[in-house]
XYZ file of C-alpha atoms in Angstrom:
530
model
C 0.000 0.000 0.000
C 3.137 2.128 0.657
C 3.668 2.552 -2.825
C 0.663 3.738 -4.194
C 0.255 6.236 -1.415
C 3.762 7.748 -2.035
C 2.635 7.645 -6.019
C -0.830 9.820 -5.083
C 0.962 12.190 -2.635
C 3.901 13.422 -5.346
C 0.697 13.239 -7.662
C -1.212 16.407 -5.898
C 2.135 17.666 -5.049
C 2.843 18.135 -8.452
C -0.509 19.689 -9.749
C -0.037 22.102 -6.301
C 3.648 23.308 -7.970
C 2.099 22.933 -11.252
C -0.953 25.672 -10.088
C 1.713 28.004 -8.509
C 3.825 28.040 -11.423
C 1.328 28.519 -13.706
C 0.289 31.762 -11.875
C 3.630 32.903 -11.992
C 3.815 32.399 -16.203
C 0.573 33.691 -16.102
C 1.806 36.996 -14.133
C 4.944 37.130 -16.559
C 3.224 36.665 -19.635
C 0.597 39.688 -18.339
C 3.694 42.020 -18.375
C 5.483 40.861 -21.477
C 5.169 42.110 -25.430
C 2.589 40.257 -26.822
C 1.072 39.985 -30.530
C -2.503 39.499 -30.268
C -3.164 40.047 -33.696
C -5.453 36.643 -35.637
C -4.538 35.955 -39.188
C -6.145 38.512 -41.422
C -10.259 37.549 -42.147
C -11.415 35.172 -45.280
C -13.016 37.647 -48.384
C -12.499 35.070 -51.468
C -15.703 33.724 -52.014
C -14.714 30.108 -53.139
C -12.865 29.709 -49.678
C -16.022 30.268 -47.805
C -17.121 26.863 -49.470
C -17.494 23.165 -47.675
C -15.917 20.474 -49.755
C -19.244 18.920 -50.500
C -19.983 22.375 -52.640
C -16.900 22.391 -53.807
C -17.143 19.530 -55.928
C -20.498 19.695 -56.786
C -19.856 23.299 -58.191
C -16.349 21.511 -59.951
C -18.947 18.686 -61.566
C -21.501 20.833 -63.067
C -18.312 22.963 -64.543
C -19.301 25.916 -62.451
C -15.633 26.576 -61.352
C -12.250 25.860 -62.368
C -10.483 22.998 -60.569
C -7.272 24.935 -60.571
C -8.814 28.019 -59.546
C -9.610 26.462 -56.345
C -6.224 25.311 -55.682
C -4.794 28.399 -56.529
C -6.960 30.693 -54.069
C -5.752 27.909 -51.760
C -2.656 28.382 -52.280
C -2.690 32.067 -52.171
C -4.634 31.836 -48.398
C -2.062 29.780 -47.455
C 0.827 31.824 -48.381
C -0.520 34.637 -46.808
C -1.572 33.225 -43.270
C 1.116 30.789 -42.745
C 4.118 33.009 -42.068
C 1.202 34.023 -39.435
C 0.541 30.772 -38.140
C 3.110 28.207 -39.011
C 0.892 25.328 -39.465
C 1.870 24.073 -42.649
C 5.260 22.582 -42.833
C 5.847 21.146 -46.363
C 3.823 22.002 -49.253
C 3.184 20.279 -52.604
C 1.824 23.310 -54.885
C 3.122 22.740 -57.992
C 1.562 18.920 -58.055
C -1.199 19.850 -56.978
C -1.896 22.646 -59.949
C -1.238 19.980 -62.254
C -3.493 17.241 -60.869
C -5.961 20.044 -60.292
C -5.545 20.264 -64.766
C -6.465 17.361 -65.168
C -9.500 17.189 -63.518
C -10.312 20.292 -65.732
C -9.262 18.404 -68.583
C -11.237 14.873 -67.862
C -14.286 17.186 -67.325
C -13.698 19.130 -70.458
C -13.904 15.726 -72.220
C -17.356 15.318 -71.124
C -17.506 11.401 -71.029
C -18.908 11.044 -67.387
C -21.789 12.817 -65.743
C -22.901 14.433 -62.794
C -24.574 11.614 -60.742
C -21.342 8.921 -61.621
C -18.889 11.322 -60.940
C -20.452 11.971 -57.631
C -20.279 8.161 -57.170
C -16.866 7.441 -57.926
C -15.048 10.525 -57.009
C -17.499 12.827 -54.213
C -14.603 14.910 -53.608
C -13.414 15.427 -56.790
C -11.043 18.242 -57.041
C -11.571 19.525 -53.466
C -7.989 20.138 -51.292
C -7.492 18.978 -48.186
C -4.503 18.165 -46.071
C -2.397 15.873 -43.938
C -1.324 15.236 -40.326
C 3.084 15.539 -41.143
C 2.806 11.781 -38.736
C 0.960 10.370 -41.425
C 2.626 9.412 -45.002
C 2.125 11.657 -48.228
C 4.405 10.625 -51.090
C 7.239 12.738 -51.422
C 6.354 14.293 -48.009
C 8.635 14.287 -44.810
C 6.889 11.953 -42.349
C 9.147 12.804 -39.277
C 6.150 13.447 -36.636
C 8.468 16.612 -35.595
C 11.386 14.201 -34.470
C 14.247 15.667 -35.354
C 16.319 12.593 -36.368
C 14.124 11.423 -38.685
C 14.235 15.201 -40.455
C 15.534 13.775 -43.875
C 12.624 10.674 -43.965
C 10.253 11.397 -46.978
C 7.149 9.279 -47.536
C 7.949 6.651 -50.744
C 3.669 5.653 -50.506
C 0.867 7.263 -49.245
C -1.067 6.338 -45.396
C -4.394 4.258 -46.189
C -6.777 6.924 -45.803
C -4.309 9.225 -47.723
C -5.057 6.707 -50.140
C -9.069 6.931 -49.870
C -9.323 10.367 -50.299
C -7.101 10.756 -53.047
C -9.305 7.939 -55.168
C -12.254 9.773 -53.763
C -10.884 12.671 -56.219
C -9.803 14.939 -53.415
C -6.268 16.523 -54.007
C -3.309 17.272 -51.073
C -1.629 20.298 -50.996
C 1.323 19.667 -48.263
C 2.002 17.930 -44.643
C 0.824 20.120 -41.405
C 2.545 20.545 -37.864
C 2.115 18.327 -34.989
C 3.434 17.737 -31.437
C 6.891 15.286 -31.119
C 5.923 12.153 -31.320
C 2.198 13.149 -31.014
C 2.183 12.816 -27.496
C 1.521 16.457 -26.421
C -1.287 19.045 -26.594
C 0.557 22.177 -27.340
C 1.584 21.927 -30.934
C 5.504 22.247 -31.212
C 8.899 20.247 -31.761
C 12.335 21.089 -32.106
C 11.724 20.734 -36.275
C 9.143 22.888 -37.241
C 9.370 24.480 -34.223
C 5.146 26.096 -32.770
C 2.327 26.713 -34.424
C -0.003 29.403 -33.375
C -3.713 30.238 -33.768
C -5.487 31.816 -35.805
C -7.907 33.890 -33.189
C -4.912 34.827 -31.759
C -1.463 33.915 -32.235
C -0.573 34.263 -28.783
C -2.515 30.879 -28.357
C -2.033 27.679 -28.727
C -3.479 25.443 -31.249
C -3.648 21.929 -29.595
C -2.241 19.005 -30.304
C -1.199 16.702 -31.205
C -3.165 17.273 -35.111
C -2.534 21.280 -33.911
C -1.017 22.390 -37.649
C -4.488 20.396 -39.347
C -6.827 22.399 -36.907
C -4.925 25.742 -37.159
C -4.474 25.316 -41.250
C -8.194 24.000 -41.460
C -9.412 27.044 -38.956
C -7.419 29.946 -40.786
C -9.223 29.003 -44.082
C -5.870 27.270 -45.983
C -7.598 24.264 -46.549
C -11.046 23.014 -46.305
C -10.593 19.771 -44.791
C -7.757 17.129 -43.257
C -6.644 14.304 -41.692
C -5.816 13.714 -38.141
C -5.798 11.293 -35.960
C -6.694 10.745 -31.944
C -5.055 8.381 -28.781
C -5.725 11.156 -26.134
C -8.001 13.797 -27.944
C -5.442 14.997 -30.806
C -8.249 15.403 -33.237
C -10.922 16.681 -30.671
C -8.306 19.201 -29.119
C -7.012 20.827 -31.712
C -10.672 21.233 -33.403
C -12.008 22.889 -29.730
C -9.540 25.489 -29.846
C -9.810 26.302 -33.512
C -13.423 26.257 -33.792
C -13.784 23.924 -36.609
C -15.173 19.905 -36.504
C -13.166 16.805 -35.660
C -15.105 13.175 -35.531
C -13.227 10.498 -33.678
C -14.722 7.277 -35.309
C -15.900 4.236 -33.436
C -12.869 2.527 -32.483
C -11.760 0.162 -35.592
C -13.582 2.015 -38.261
C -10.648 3.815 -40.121
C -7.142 2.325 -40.541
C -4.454 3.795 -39.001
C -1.760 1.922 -41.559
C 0.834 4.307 -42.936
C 1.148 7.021 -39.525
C 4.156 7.283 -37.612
C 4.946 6.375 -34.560
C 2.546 3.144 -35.394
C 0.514 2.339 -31.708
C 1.575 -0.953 -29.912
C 0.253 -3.027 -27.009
C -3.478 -2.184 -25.988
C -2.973 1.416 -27.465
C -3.481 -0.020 -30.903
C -6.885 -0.373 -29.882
C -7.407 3.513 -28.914
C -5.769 5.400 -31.603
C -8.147 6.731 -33.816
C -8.241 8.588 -37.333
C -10.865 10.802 -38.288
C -11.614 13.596 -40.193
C -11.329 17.232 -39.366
C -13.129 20.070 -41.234
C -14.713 23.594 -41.381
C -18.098 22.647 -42.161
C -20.285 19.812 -40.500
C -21.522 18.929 -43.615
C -18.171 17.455 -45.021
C -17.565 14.881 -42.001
C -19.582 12.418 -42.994
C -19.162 12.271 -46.452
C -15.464 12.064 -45.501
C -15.646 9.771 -42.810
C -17.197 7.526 -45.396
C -14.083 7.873 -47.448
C -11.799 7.677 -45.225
C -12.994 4.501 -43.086
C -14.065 2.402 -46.665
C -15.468 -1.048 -46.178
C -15.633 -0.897 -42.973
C -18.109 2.346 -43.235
C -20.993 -0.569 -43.547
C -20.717 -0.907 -39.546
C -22.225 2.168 -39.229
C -25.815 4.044 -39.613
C -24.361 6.994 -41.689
C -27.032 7.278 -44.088
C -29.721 7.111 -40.985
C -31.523 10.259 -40.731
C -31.240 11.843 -37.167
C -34.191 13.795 -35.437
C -33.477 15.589 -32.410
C -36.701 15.142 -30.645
C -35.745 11.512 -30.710
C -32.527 11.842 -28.999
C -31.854 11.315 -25.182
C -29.701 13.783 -24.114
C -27.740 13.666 -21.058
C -25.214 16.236 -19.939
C -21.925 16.711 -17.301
C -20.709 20.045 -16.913
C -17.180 18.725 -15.460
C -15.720 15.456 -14.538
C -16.687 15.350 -10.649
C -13.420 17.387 -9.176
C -9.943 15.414 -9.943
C -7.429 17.099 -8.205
C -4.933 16.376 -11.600
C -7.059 18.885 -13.723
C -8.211 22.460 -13.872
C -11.844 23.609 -13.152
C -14.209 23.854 -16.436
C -14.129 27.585 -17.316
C -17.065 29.677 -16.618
C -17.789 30.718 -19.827
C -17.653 26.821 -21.399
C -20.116 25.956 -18.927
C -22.648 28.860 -19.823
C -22.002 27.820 -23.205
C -22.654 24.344 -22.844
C -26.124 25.413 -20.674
C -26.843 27.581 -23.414
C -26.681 24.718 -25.570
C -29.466 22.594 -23.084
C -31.535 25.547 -23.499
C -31.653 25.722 -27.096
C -32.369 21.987 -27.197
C -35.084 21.836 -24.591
C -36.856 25.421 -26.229
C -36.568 24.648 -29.660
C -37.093 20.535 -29.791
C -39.001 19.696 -26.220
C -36.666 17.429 -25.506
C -35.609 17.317 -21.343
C -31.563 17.472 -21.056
C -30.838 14.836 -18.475
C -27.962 16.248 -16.207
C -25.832 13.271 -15.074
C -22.881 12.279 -12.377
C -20.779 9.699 -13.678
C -18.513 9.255 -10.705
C -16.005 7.054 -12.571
C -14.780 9.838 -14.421
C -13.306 11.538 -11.962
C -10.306 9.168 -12.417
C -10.156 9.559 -16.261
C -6.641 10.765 -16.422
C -5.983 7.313 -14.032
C -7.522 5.136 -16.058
C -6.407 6.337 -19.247
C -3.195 6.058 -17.802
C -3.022 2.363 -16.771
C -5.133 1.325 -20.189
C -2.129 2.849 -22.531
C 0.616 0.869 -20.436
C -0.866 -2.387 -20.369
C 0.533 -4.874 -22.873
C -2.345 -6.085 -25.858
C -3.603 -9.049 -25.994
C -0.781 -10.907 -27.238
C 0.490 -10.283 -24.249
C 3.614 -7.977 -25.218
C 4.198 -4.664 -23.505
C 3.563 -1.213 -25.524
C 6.860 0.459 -27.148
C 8.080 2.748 -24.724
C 8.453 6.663 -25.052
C 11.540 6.814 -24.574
C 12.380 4.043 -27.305
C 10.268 5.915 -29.835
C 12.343 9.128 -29.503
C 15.773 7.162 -29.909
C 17.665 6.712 -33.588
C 17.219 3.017 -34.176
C 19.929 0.617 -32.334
C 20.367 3.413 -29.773
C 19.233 4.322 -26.113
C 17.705 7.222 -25.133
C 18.684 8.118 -21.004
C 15.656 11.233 -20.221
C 17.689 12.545 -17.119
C 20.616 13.200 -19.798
C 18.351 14.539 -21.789
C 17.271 16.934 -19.336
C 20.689 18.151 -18.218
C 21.647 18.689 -22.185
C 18.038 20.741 -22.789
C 19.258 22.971 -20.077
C 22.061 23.300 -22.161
C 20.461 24.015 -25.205
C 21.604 20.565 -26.887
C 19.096 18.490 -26.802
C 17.281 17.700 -29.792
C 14.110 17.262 -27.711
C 10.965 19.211 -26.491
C 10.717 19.106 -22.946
C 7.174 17.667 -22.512
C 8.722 14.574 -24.351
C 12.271 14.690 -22.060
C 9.494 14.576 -19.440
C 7.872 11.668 -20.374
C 10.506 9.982 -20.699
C 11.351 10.261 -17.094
C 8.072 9.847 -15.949
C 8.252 6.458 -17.344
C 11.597 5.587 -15.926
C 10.788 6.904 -12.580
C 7.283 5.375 -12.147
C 7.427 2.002 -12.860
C 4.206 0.093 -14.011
C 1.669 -0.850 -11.303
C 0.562 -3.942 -12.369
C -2.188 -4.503 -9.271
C -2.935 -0.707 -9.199
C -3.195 -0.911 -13.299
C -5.743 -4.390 -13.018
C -7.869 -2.614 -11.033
C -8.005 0.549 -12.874
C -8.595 -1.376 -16.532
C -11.499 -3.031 -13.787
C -12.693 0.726 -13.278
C -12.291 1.239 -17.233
C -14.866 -1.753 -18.530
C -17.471 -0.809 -15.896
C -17.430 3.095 -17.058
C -17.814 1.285 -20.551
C -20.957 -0.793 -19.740
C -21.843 2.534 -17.762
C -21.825 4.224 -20.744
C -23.388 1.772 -23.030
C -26.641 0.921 -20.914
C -26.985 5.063 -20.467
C -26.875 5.837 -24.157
C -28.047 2.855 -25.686
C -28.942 3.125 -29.542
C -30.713 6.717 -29.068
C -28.444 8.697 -26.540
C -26.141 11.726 -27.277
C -23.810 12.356 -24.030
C -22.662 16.307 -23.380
C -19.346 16.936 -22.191
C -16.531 19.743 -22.227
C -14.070 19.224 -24.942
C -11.405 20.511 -22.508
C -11.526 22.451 -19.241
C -9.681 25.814 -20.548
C -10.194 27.646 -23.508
C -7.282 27.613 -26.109
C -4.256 28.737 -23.309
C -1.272 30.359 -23.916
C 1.500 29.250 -25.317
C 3.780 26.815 -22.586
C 0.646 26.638 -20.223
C 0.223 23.208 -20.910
C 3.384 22.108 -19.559
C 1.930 23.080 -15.937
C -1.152 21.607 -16.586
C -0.194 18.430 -18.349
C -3.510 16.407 -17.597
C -6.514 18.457 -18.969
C -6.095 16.315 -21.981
C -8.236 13.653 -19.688
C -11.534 15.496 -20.752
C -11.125 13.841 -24.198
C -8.865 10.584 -23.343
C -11.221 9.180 -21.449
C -13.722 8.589 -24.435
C -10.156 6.657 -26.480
C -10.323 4.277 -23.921
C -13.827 3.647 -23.775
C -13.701 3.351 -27.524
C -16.947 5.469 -27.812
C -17.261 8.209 -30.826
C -16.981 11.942 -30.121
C -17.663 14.647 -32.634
C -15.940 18.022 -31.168
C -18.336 21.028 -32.503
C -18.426 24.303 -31.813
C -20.338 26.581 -29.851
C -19.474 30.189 -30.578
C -16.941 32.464 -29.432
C -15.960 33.464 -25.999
C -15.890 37.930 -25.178
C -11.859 37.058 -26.288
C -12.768 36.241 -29.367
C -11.505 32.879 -29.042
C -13.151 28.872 -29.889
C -15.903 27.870 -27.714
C -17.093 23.782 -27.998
C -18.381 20.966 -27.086
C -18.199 17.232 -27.259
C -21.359 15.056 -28.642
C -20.470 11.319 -27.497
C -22.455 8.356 -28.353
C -22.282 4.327 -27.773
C -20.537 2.067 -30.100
C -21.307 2.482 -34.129
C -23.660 4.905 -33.630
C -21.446 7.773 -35.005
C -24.493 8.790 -36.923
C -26.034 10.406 -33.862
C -23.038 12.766 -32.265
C -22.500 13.380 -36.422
C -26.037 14.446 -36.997
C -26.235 16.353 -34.063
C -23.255 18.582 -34.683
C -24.809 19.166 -38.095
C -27.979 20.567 -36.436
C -26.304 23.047 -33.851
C -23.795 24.262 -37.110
C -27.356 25.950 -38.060
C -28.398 27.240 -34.680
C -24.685 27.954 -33.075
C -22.777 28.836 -36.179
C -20.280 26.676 -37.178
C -16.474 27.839 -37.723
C -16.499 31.722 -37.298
C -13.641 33.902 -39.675
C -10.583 34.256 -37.973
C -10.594 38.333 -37.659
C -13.922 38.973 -38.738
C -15.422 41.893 -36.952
């Protein structure tokens, strides 16, 4: 008993340091120059469009294939000197495979309704976590050894979307190793957001959200373990959909999960305009789309609604934010006003211990029985060892090719060994929140739940609050699907949100929902719009 004891008391001393030192960077950053300025507001009409218009207005030879990409690539060259979400582009490719979709449509020898069919996104641009592989891409997932590794195929849904017609236009920023939620690595170095640059963006799919958010592209792919998809769409106001667990492959991303985290990392798509995510999520997932109810129409007066403002009080996280919380009851109002439906508020004790039993799921071995890849293994060259207290004693230095929420990691691990009777009875903890879940939402429930307790911080925040990622990481675990969607913006001018869970394969009902409240709410607001 000694042992977990000691493990829960340098716990909450660490979150009471944490708390103090965040008021001091807070204090700091109140007195230092800052750049509040958000990337300058969308006017071209044709990048106010969803994807789904996009190609219908490229089959019926309304617009120019290539003058799509170009205004795409004019956006992006003047917001991502702003932003740095981007990292590698493909421009000139992409012009010339955006000809010749002109030119098989100047030919005349398909139609509307079979185009649609075979190609839906036709000629629409979208782009591409850097972790996952786009030919003659880098695919270093912001590790700096692996700065010179360039893609020789494409990732599998890389590979949907491209038959689906749509066409890539470059490789955007994400956390090292995609294990953090502020979007920066010692390669591409941070990306900032678009409300305000003096934000973060999220992580780890932070460059997709940001790029996605500032109008550069219309849609992309990212992908979720802890939230990376969900995160990064909260605090850039735009849509993310983490799938039912299984229904999209993961092949081609690096690092590739192992153990029992295999069966929690997610990729989904992430977009401006509700309307796109299900048409994409049917690209991207494939056969396996036929598990699913996508096609099932979704009335709100027929959906049970249930709602948690917070997750009960853990001592590891940071209270909800006042305005998320009038936001969210804004949200019950709306529903209960407009549809007569009663908002069933709900205490779900066992998530109070989300960032726990997250925890003890992603370091238990799979069911073959081996033990997940370590951190700390992931970050070293191949044939080498990685030491993190070294590591920490060279980034003080300045040589260390490292971040230093991944030098931390990697002493976490070596410091905390794995509990394996703490861990059995947390995974216990995990399958009854699961069959919690699944009798309370059954086939007609839509769960309401903050997509994170703070509103898009400042840049380094995260690092003394490393655990608010457990508002999303919970619902990896659980295997449930989540569509992030937004609510607004807060009197900073910054993303408001919310996440719509539901049980197992019934992605149709968070994914109908969000498409509903894009009407009443508003969807993605213009970065620097008055």
């Amino acid at each position: 008993m000694a042992r977990p004891v000691l493990e829960r008391s340098l716990s909450l001393l660490l979150c009471v340091v944490s708390r103090l030192l965040l008021a001091l960077l807070s204090l700091v950053q109140s007195f230092g120059p800052r750049n509040l300025r958000p990337v300058p507001p969308v006017v071209r009409p044709l990048l106010l469009l969803s994807g789904v218009e996009l190609a219908r207005r490229i089959r019926q030879r309304q617009v120019k294939c290539v003058d799509i990409i170009q205004e795409y690539i004019s956006r992006i060259r003047d917001v991502n000197p702003i932003v740095n979400a981007l990292v590698s582009e493909r421009f000139a490719a992409a012009l010339k495979e955006a000809q010749q979709v002109d030119n098989r449509l100047a030919e005349g020898g398909e139609d509307e309704r079979s185009l649609e069919e075979s190609v839906p996104f036709l000629g629409v641009p979208f782009t591409v976590k850097e972790a996952f592989a786009l030919e003659g891409s880098p695919n270093s997932c912001g590790l700096v050894s692996r700065k010179n590794v360039i893609a020789l195929s494409d990732a599998a849904v890389v590979t949907n979307l491209r038959k689906a017609g749509a066409i890539p236009l470059g490789v955007t920023n994400c956390s090292e190793l995609c294990m953090w939620y502020e979007c920066s690595n010692n390669l591409y170095g941070t990306t900032r957001n678009p409300y305000n640059v003096d934000r973060i963006v999220g992580g780890s799919s932070g460059g997709e959200g940001c790029i996605i958010a500032a109008a550069g592209s219309v849609m992309g792919v990212g992908s979720d373990i802890g939230g990376s998809i969900r995160i990064p769409a909260f605090f850039n106001g735009i849509y993310g959909h983490k799938p039912t667990t299984g229904l999209v492959p993961n092949d081609g991303q690096f690092p590739n999960a192992t153990g029992l985290r295999a069966e929690f990392l997610c990729t989904g798509p992430m977009c401006r305009y509700a309307e796109d995510l299900i048409p994409m999520f049917k690209v991207m997932a494939g056969p396996n789309i036929s598990k699913v109810k996508l096609d099932e129409e979704v009335f709100i007066k027929k959906v049970k609604f249930y709602s948690m403002e917070h997750d009960g009080g853990s001592p590891f996280l940071s209270k909800v934010d006042n305005e998320l919380i009038h936001a969210q009851r804004r949200l019950i109002e709306y529903l209960e006003v407009q549809f007569g439906v009663q908002v069933q508020q709900v205490e779900i004790h066992k998530m109070k211990y989300a960032f726990q039993i997250w925890s003890a799921m992603m370091s238990s071995p799979g069911t073959d029985g081996k033990e997940p890849k370590s951190f700390k293994d992931l970050m070293a060259d191949p044939g080498k060892e990685i030491k993190p207290l070294w590591e920490l004693a060279k980034k003080i230095l300045g040589l260390s090719p490292h971040t230093l929420p991944a030098i931390g990691l990697g002493i976490v691990e070596d410091l905390v060994k794995v509990n394996h009777r703490s861990n059995a009875k947390l995974m216990n903890l995990c399958q009854n929140l699961r069959a919690e879940f699944s009798s309370l939402l059954g086939d007609d429930g839509v769960f309401l739940y903050p997509s994170h307790p703070k509103i898009a911080p400042r840049h380094h925040h995260p690092k003394l609050m490393p655990f608010n990622f457990a508002y999303t990481a919970i619902f990896n675990v659980l295997g449930l699907p989540v569509t992030q969607c937004p609510l607004g913006l807060s009197k900073d001018g910054l993303p408001l949100g919310i996440q719509l869970v539901a049980n197992h394969h019934n992605d149709h009902l968070c994914l109908g929902v969000a498409q509903h409240l894009e009407c009443a709410f508003g969807g993605w607001r213009n970065p620097g719009a008055p």
